[in-house]
mmCIF file of C-alpha atoms in Angstrom:
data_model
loop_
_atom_site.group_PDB
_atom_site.id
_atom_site.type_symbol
_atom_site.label_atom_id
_atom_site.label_comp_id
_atom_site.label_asym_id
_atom_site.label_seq_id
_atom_site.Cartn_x
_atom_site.Cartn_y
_atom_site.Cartn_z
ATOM 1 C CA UNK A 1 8.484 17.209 7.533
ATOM 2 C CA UNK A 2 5.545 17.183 9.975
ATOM 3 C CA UNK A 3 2.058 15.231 8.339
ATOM 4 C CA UNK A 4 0.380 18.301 7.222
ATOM 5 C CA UNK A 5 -4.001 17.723 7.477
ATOM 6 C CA UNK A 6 -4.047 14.297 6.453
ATOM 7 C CA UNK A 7 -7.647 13.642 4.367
ATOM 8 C CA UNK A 8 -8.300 10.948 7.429
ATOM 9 C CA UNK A 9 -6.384 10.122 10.499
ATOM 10 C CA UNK A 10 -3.848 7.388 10.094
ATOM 11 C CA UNK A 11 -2.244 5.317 12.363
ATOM 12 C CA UNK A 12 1.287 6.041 13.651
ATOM 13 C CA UNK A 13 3.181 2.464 14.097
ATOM 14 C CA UNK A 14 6.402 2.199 15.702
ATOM 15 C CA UNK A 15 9.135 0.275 13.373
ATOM 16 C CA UNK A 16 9.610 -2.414 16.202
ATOM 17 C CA UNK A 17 5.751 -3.552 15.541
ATOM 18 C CA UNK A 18 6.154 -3.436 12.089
ATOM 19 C CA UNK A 19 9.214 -5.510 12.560
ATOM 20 C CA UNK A 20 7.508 -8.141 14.530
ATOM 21 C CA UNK A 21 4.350 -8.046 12.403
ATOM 22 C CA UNK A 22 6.344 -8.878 8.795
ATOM 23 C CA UNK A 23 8.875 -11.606 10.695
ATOM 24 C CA UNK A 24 11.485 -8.621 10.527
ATOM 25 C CA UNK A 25 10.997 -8.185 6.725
ATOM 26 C CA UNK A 26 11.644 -12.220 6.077
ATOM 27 C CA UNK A 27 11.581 -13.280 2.342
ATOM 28 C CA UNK A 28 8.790 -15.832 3.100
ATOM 29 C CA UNK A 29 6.384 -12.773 3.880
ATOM 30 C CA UNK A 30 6.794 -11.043 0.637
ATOM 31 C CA UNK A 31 3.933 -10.301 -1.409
ATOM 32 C CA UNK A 32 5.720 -8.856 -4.192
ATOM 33 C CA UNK A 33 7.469 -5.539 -5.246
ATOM 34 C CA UNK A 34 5.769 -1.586 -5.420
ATOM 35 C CA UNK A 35 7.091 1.112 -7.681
ATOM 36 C CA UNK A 36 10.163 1.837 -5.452
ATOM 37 C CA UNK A 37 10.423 -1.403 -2.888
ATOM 38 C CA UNK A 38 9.274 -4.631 -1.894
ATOM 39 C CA UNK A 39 6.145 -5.231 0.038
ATOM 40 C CA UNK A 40 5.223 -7.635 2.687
ATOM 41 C CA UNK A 41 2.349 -9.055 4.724
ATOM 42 C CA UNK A 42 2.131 -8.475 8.159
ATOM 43 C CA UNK A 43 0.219 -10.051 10.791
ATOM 44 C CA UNK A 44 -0.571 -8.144 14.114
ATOM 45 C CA UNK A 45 -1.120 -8.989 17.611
ATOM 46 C CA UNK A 46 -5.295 -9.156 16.550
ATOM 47 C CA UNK A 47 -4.788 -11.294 13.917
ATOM 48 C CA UNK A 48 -5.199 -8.422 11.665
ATOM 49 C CA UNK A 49 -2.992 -8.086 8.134
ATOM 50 C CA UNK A 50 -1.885 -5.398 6.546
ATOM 51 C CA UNK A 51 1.018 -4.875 3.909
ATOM 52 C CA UNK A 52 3.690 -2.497 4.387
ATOM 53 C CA UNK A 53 6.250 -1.037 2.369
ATOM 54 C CA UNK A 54 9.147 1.786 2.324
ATOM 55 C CA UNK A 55 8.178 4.891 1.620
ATOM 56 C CA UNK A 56 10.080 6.145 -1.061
ATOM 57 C CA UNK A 57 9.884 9.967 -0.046
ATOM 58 C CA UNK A 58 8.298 12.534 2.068
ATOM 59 C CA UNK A 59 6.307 13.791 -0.857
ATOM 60 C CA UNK A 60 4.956 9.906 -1.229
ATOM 61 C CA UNK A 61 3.708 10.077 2.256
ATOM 62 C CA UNK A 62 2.102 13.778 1.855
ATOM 63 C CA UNK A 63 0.047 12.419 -1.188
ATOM 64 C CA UNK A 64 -0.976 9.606 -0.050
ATOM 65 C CA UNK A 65 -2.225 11.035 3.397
ATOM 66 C CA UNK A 66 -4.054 13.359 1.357
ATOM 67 C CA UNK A 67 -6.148 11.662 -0.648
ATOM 68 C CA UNK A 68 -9.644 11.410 0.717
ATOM 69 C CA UNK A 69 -10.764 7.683 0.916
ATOM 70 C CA UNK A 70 -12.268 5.887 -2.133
ATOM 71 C CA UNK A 71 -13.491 2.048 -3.476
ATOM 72 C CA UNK A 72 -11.226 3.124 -6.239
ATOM 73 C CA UNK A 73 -8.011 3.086 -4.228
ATOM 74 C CA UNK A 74 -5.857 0.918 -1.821
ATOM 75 C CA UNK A 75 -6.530 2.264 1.598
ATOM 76 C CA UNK A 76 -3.322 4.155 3.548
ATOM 77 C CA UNK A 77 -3.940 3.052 7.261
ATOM 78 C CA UNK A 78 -0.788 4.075 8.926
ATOM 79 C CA UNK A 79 3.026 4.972 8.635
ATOM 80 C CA UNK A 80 5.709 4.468 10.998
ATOM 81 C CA UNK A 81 8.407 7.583 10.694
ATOM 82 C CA UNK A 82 12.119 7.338 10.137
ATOM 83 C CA UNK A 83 14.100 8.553 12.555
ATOM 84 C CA UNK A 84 13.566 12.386 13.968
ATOM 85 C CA UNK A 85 10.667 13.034 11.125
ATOM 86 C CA UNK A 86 7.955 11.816 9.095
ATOM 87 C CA UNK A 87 10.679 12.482 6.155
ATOM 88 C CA UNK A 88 13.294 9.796 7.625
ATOM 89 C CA UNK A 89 16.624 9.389 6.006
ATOM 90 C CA UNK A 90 17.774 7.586 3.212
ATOM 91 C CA UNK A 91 19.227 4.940 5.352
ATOM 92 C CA UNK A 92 15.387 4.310 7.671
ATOM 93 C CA UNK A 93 13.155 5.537 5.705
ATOM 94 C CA UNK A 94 9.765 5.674 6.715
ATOM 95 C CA UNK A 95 7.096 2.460 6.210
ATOM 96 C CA UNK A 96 3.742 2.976 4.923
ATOM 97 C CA UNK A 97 0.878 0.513 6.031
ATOM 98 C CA UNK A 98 -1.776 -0.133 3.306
ATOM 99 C CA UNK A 99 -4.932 -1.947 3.344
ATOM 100 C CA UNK A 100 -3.676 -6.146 2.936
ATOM 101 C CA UNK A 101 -5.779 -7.569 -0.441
ATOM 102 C CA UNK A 102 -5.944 -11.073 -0.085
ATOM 103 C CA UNK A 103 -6.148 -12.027 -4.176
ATOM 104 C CA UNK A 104 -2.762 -10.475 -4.926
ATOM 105 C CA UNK A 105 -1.817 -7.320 -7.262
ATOM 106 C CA UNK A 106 -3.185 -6.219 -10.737
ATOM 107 C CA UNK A 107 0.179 -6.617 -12.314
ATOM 108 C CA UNK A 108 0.726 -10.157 -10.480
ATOM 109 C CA UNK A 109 -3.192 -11.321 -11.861
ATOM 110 C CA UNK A 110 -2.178 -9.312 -15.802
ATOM 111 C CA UNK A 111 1.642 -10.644 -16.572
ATOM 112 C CA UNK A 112 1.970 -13.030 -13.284
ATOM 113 C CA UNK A 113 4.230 -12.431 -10.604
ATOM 114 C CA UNK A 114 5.112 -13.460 -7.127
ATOM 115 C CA UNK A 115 1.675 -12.795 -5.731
ATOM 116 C CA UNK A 116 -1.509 -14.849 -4.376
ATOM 117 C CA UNK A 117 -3.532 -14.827 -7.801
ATOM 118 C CA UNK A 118 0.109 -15.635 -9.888
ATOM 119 C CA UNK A 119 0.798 -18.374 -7.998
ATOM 120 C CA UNK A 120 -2.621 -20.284 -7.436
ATOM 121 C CA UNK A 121 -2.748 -19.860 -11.651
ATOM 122 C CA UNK A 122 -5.715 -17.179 -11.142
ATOM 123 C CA UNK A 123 -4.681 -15.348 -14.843
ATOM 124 C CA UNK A 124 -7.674 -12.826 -16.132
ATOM 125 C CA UNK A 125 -9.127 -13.818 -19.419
ATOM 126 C CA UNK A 126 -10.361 -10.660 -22.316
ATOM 127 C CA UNK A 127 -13.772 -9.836 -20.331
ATOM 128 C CA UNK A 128 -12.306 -9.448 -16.819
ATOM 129 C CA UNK A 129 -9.181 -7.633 -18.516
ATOM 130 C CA UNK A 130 -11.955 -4.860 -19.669
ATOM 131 C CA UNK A 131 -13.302 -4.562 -16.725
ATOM 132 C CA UNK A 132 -10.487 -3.607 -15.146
ATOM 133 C CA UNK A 133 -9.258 -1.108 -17.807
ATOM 134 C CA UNK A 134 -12.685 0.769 -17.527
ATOM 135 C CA UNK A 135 -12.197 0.727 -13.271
ATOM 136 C CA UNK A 136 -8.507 2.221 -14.235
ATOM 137 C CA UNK A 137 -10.354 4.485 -15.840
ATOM 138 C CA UNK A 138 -12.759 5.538 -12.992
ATOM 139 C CA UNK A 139 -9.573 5.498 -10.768
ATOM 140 C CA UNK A 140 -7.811 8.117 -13.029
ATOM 141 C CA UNK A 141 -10.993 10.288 -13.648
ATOM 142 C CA UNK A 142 -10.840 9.848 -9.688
ATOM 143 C CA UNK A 143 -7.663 11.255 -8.629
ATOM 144 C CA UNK A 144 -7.674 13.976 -11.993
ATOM 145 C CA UNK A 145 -10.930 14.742 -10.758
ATOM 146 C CA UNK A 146 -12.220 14.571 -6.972
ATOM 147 C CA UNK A 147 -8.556 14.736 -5.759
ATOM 148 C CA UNK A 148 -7.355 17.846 -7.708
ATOM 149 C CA UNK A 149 -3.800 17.564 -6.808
#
């Protein structure tokens, strides 16, 4: 399937730069593990990071390049197709490139993990627990709301 009017242009990366950039998907550059597959850091020719992940299907990819861009969400800056189409197959999918954030995952600073905030100790006490359940609220009024999908 072709990207159809993505909300903002995204980068197309070729799988051999992703492949350099993550140490060709070495365990020591995982960050820690999305709904569907793990995710690791990448470092680019600039210096620049990113984390990237497998997409786990065309319709993934259409969302996500659809949403407009918000404080509320990790940013989508690129993908790198599977082989013949943005779809890929089951066997090379394609790899999504998201925004890299340095203090580690929700889940990893809530119930610990494999990320940067669960393994420097960095656990959320009651107040900063709140706060995040009223930003998971903004973020669901968000995509309910101002996303309409």
């Amino acid at each position: 399937l072709p990207l159809l009017d993505p909300a903002r242009p995204l980068r197309r990366y070729s799988r051999r730069t992703l492949r350099r950039a993550t140490g060709g998907f070495h365990p020591s550059r995982l960050l820690g593990s999305g709904a569907a597959s793990p995710v690791f850091l990448a470092t680019f020719p600039d210096a620049s990071l990113a984390a990237v992940k497998t997409c786990a299907s065309a319709h993934e990819l259409h969302l996500l390049a659809s949403l407009p861009e918000s404080p509320h969400l990790v940013s989508l800056h690129g993908y790198s197709p599977g082989p013949g189409s943005v779809g890929g197959t089951a066997e090379r999918p394609p790899l999504l490139v998201f925004e890299y954030m340095p203090q580690g995952s929700l889940q990893g600073a809530l119930f610990g993990g494999g990320d940067a905030a669960a393994r420097d100790g960095q656990f959320l006490d009651s107040q900063k627990r709140l706060a995040i359940i009223r930003d998971v609220a903004r973020v669901l009024a968000f995509r309910l709301v101002e996303c309409q999908l």
